[in-house]
């Protein structure tokens, strides 16, 4: 079977980001195939675990994907400080005689940003709001590569590796069927706090589940790579509680216009028009700007922001929220139907290498030092009695259920087919009986099997 067809059938989507359907991304030819194993955000263990454990499978699959793309270069990029993982991959390359380069980077944030990675490996700059393919590159996360390896053997994506880190006695790795409640996964770690929040992902861009109800309703999806447990009185939790209105008032009253948010912005350093200090300067009077051209001049740069959070979590000396104001401005641009022009040929700044954000300093700034872990986490299998599998775990349209309540299903069965257009198939990770099918997802119980 053709590679793209096998990937589509297996429901593979980007495992490390927003879940872009992989069969669409790989339906291309490119000069570079780059594997993102940089584990961009602090306090995540999953990609490192995969590199150590499945090095040969990763390298072998990278060669196959590169051949499919007709790529002249196959590169696995990770941080140089991941010594064990680098060695494992280098040994795999040697053992297989593979034509795959292991590319090591400094430890900075956001090393795993797709556009930053492309620039690091190739020196090329992706256009504003463009794709790596615009400069001859395809980038996939290392977890996605392993899912492709499975897909080529006819196995769909219905299980997930994820780490539990933060306020736990020892970070652990878990392997769980898609749809497993995160409360079931959390039982595998010894939590050090009773009153806590859980961030799905990392501290910079992850989604915070603050209330008991949010935590109880959250499930493992194809894109969940980590559960970060933090005490409810942690600095990051308090920050996340602030309203947009209050942030806007703070921007108007406390912004020094020092430009640190702009000067250290990773996208600005790539030459993209991203100027959070300008948004902070003007956001208070957005309602009074009625001329679309003036509105675009004031807020158009927000459209190029990647929401990486560097500006508000690291750069701003006043603890303000330029990322949130950029997000707010993006919404205003959409409401007014304004699509700022894209620079197709940005030039990276000469200051790029000098303004990288060291991950260690970022961790200190976020108040996360006590959670840094240098060991090797143990792996636990999670076997829930019931799962709720969302129909939308990917960018594009939700999948369409092909089962109804009362149906018996077996592991790896298709339970929702991809909708027309951009979408992805969804499968069950265990045997059971379908309890309910809702517009949001499919509940399957093992008990009633
Ligand atoms: S870094 Fe903070 S204080 Fe300085 S311009 Fe940006 S938002 Fe204002
Ligand atoms: S979140 Fe801030 S630092 Fe990151 S791209 Fe947007 S403006 Fe730049």
PDB file of N, CA, C and O in Angstrom, residues 42-45 164-171 192-193 228-234 236 363 366-374:
ATOM      1  N   UNK A  42       9.962  22.866  28.479  1.00  0.00           N
ATOM      2  CA  UNK A  42      10.585  22.270  29.649  1.00  0.00           C
ATOM      3  C   UNK A  42       9.672  21.221  30.295  1.00  0.00           C
ATOM      4  O   UNK A  42       8.445  21.266  30.112  1.00  0.00           O
ATOM      5  N   UNK A  43      10.282  20.301  31.047  1.00  0.00           N
ATOM      6  CA  UNK A  43       9.573  19.318  31.890  1.00  0.00           C
ATOM      7  C   UNK A  43       8.698  18.334  31.114  1.00  0.00           C
ATOM      8  O   UNK A  43       7.665  17.909  31.601  1.00  0.00           O
ATOM      9  N   UNK A  44       9.099  17.972  29.916  1.00  0.00           N
ATOM     10  CA  UNK A  44       8.419  16.896  29.187  1.00  0.00           C
ATOM     11  C   UNK A  44       9.454  15.803  28.928  1.00  0.00           C
ATOM     12  O   UNK A  44      10.601  16.103  28.605  1.00  0.00           O
ATOM     13  N   UNK A  45       9.059  14.570  29.081  1.00  0.00           N
ATOM     14  CA  UNK A  45      10.003  13.457  28.967  1.00  0.00           C
ATOM     15  C   UNK A  45       9.756  12.563  27.746  1.00  0.00           C
ATOM     16  O   UNK A  45      10.565  11.702  27.419  1.00  0.00           O
ATOM     17  N   UNK A 164       4.243  12.066  33.014  1.00  0.00           N
ATOM     18  CA  UNK A 164       3.625  12.849  34.098  1.00  0.00           C
ATOM     19  C   UNK A 164       4.776  13.497  34.851  1.00  0.00           C
ATOM     20  O   UNK A 164       5.687  12.800  35.326  1.00  0.00           O
ATOM     21  N   UNK A 165       4.764  14.812  34.928  1.00  0.00           N
ATOM     22  CA  UNK A 165       5.869  15.534  35.557  1.00  0.00           C
ATOM     23  C   UNK A 165       5.314  16.613  36.485  1.00  0.00           C
ATOM     24  O   UNK A 165       4.106  16.782  36.597  1.00  0.00           O
ATOM     25  N   UNK A 166       6.203  17.354  37.122  1.00  0.00           N
ATOM     26  CA  UNK A 166       5.763  18.430  38.015  1.00  0.00           C
ATOM     27  C   UNK A 166       5.741  17.965  39.459  1.00  0.00           C
ATOM     28  O   UNK A 166       6.665  17.289  39.923  1.00  0.00           O
ATOM     29  N   UNK A 167       4.643  18.291  40.153  1.00  0.00           N
ATOM     30  CA  UNK A 167       4.546  18.006  41.592  1.00  0.00           C
ATOM     31  C   UNK A 167       4.198  16.543  41.827  1.00  0.00           C
ATOM     32  O   UNK A 167       3.126  16.197  42.333  1.00  0.00           O
ATOM     33  N   UNK A 168       5.115  15.662  41.416  1.00  0.00           N
ATOM     34  CA  UNK A 168       4.952  14.215  41.623  1.00  0.00           C
ATOM     35  C   UNK A 168       6.242  13.696  42.257  1.00  0.00           C
ATOM     36  O   UNK A 168       7.305  14.310  42.094  1.00  0.00           O
ATOM     37  N   UNK A 169       6.124  12.586  42.998  1.00  0.00           N
ATOM     38  CA  UNK A 169       7.311  12.087  43.689  1.00  0.00           C
ATOM     39  C   UNK A 169       8.438  11.819  42.691  1.00  0.00           C
ATOM     40  O   UNK A 169       9.559  12.251  42.863  1.00  0.00           O
ATOM     41  N   UNK A 170       8.112  11.076  41.620  1.00  0.00           N
ATOM     42  CA  UNK A 170       9.064  10.852  40.527  1.00  0.00           C
ATOM     43  C   UNK A 170       8.304  10.904  39.209  1.00  0.00           C
ATOM     44  O   UNK A 170       7.257  10.253  39.085  1.00  0.00           O
ATOM     45  N   UNK A 171       8.783  11.644  38.227  1.00  0.00           N
ATOM     46  CA  UNK A 171       8.117  11.615  36.918  1.00  0.00           C
ATOM     47  C   UNK A 171       8.055  10.191  36.365  1.00  0.00           C
ATOM     48  O   UNK A 171       8.975   9.397  36.585  1.00  0.00           O
ATOM     49  N   UNK A 192       2.263  14.978  44.817  1.00  0.00           N
ATOM     50  CA  UNK A 192       2.765  15.549  46.066  1.00  0.00           C
ATOM     51  C   UNK A 192       1.830  16.615  46.624  1.00  0.00           C
ATOM     52  O   UNK A 192       2.115  17.212  47.658  1.00  0.00           O
ATOM     53  N   UNK A 193       0.754  16.900  45.912  1.00  0.00           N
ATOM     54  CA  UNK A 193      -0.179  17.954  46.351  1.00  0.00           C
ATOM     55  C   UNK A 193      -1.617  17.447  46.229  1.00  0.00           C
ATOM     56  O   UNK A 193      -1.911  16.598  45.374  1.00  0.00           O
ATOM     57  N   UNK A 228       1.436  17.889  33.207  1.00  0.00           N
ATOM     58  CA  UNK A 228       2.247  18.630  34.175  1.00  0.00           C
ATOM     59  C   UNK A 228       1.363  19.012  35.358  1.00  0.00           C
ATOM     60  O   UNK A 228       0.406  19.774  35.207  1.00  0.00           O
ATOM     61  N   UNK A 229       1.681  18.445  36.520  1.00  0.00           N
ATOM     62  CA  UNK A 229       0.895  18.702  37.727  1.00  0.00           C
ATOM     63  C   UNK A 229       1.535  19.870  38.480  1.00  0.00           C
ATOM     64  O   UNK A 229       2.747  19.850  38.734  1.00  0.00           O
ATOM     65  N   UNK A 230       0.726  20.869  38.814  1.00  0.00           N
ATOM     66  CA  UNK A 230       1.251  22.010  39.579  1.00  0.00           C
ATOM     67  C   UNK A 230       0.321  22.325  40.739  1.00  0.00           C
ATOM     68  O   UNK A 230      -0.905  22.209  40.598  1.00  0.00           O
ATOM     69  N   UNK A 231       0.869  22.745  41.875  1.00  0.00           N
ATOM     70  CA  UNK A 231      -0.007  23.145  42.977  1.00  0.00           C
ATOM     71  C   UNK A 231      -0.849  24.352  42.567  1.00  0.00           C
ATOM     72  O   UNK A 231      -0.400  25.192  41.776  1.00  0.00           O
ATOM     73  N   UNK A 232      -2.035  24.428  43.128  1.00  0.00           N
ATOM     74  CA  UNK A 232      -2.957  25.486  42.713  1.00  0.00           C
ATOM     75  C   UNK A 232      -2.466  26.881  43.055  1.00  0.00           C
ATOM     76  O   UNK A 232      -2.906  27.863  42.457  1.00  0.00           O
ATOM     77  N   UNK A 233      -1.530  26.962  44.005  1.00  0.00           N
ATOM     78  CA  UNK A 233      -1.038  28.302  44.356  1.00  0.00           C
ATOM     79  C   UNK A 233       0.249  28.653  43.591  1.00  0.00           C
ATOM     80  O   UNK A 233       0.944  29.595  43.934  1.00  0.00           O
ATOM     81  N   UNK A 234       0.568  27.876  42.559  1.00  0.00           N
ATOM     82  CA  UNK A 234       1.779  28.154  41.777  1.00  0.00           C
ATOM     83  C   UNK A 234       1.614  29.457  40.985  1.00  0.00           C
ATOM     84  O   UNK A 234       0.511  29.796  40.545  1.00  0.00           O
ATOM     85  N   UNK A 236       2.287  30.146  37.949  1.00  0.00           N
ATOM     86  CA  UNK A 236       1.700  30.004  36.601  1.00  0.00           C
ATOM     87  C   UNK A 236       0.170  29.901  36.668  1.00  0.00           C
ATOM     88  O   UNK A 236      -0.532  30.333  35.754  1.00  0.00           O
ATOM     89  N   UNK A 363      13.203  28.067  32.958  1.00  0.00           N
ATOM     90  CA  UNK A 363      12.633  27.237  34.028  1.00  0.00           C
ATOM     91  C   UNK A 363      12.678  27.991  35.361  1.00  0.00           C
ATOM     92  O   UNK A 363      11.704  28.009  36.121  1.00  0.00           O
ATOM     93  N   UNK A 366      10.056  30.613  35.489  1.00  0.00           N
ATOM     94  CA  UNK A 366       8.700  30.073  35.635  1.00  0.00           C
ATOM     95  C   UNK A 366       8.474  29.470  37.021  1.00  0.00           C
ATOM     96  O   UNK A 366       7.371  29.005  37.318  1.00  0.00           O
ATOM     97  N   UNK A 367       9.512  29.439  37.849  1.00  0.00           N
ATOM     98  CA  UNK A 367       9.370  28.856  39.192  1.00  0.00           C
ATOM     99  C   UNK A 367       9.217  27.350  39.142  1.00  0.00           C
ATOM    100  O   UNK A 367       8.469  26.756  39.924  1.00  0.00           O
ATOM    101  N   UNK A 368       9.944  26.690  38.209  1.00  0.00           N
ATOM    102  CA  UNK A 368       9.783  25.242  38.046  1.00  0.00           C
ATOM    103  C   UNK A 368      11.050  24.459  38.382  1.00  0.00           C
ATOM    104  O   UNK A 368      11.098  23.254  38.158  1.00  0.00           O
ATOM    105  N   UNK A 369      12.061  25.133  38.937  1.00  0.00           N
ATOM    106  CA  UNK A 369      13.349  24.446  39.203  1.00  0.00           C
ATOM    107  C   UNK A 369      13.182  23.162  39.994  1.00  0.00           C
ATOM    108  O   UNK A 369      13.834  22.159  39.717  1.00  0.00           O
ATOM    109  N   UNK A 370      12.288  23.216  40.998  1.00  0.00           N
ATOM    110  CA  UNK A 370      12.184  22.046  41.890  1.00  0.00           C
ATOM    111  C   UNK A 370      11.633  20.818  41.169  1.00  0.00           C
ATOM    112  O   UNK A 370      11.693  19.716  41.700  1.00  0.00           O
ATOM    113  N   UNK A 371      11.107  21.000  39.962  1.00  0.00           N
ATOM    114  CA  UNK A 371      10.518  19.862  39.247  1.00  0.00           C
ATOM    115  C   UNK A 371      11.432  19.297  38.147  1.00  0.00           C
ATOM    116  O   UNK A 371      11.041  18.393  37.415  1.00  0.00           O
ATOM    117  N   UNK A 372      12.634  19.875  38.031  1.00  0.00           N
ATOM    118  CA  UNK A 372      13.552  19.370  36.990  1.00  0.00           C
ATOM    119  C   UNK A 372      14.006  17.962  37.384  1.00  0.00           C
ATOM    120  O   UNK A 372      14.320  17.702  38.548  1.00  0.00           O
ATOM    121  N   UNK A 373      14.033  17.055  36.406  1.00  0.00           N
ATOM    122  CA  UNK A 373      14.299  15.643  36.671  1.00  0.00           C
ATOM    123  C   UNK A 373      15.413  15.166  35.743  1.00  0.00           C
ATOM    124  O   UNK A 373      15.379  15.447  34.545  1.00  0.00           O
ATOM    125  N   UNK A 374      16.397  14.478  36.304  1.00  0.00           N
ATOM    126  CA  UNK A 374      17.508  14.022  35.467  1.00  0.00           C
ATOM    127  C   UNK A 374      17.555  12.502  35.316  1.00  0.00           C
ATOM    128  O   UNK A 374      18.471  11.977  34.708  1.00  0.00           O
TER     129      UNK A 374
END
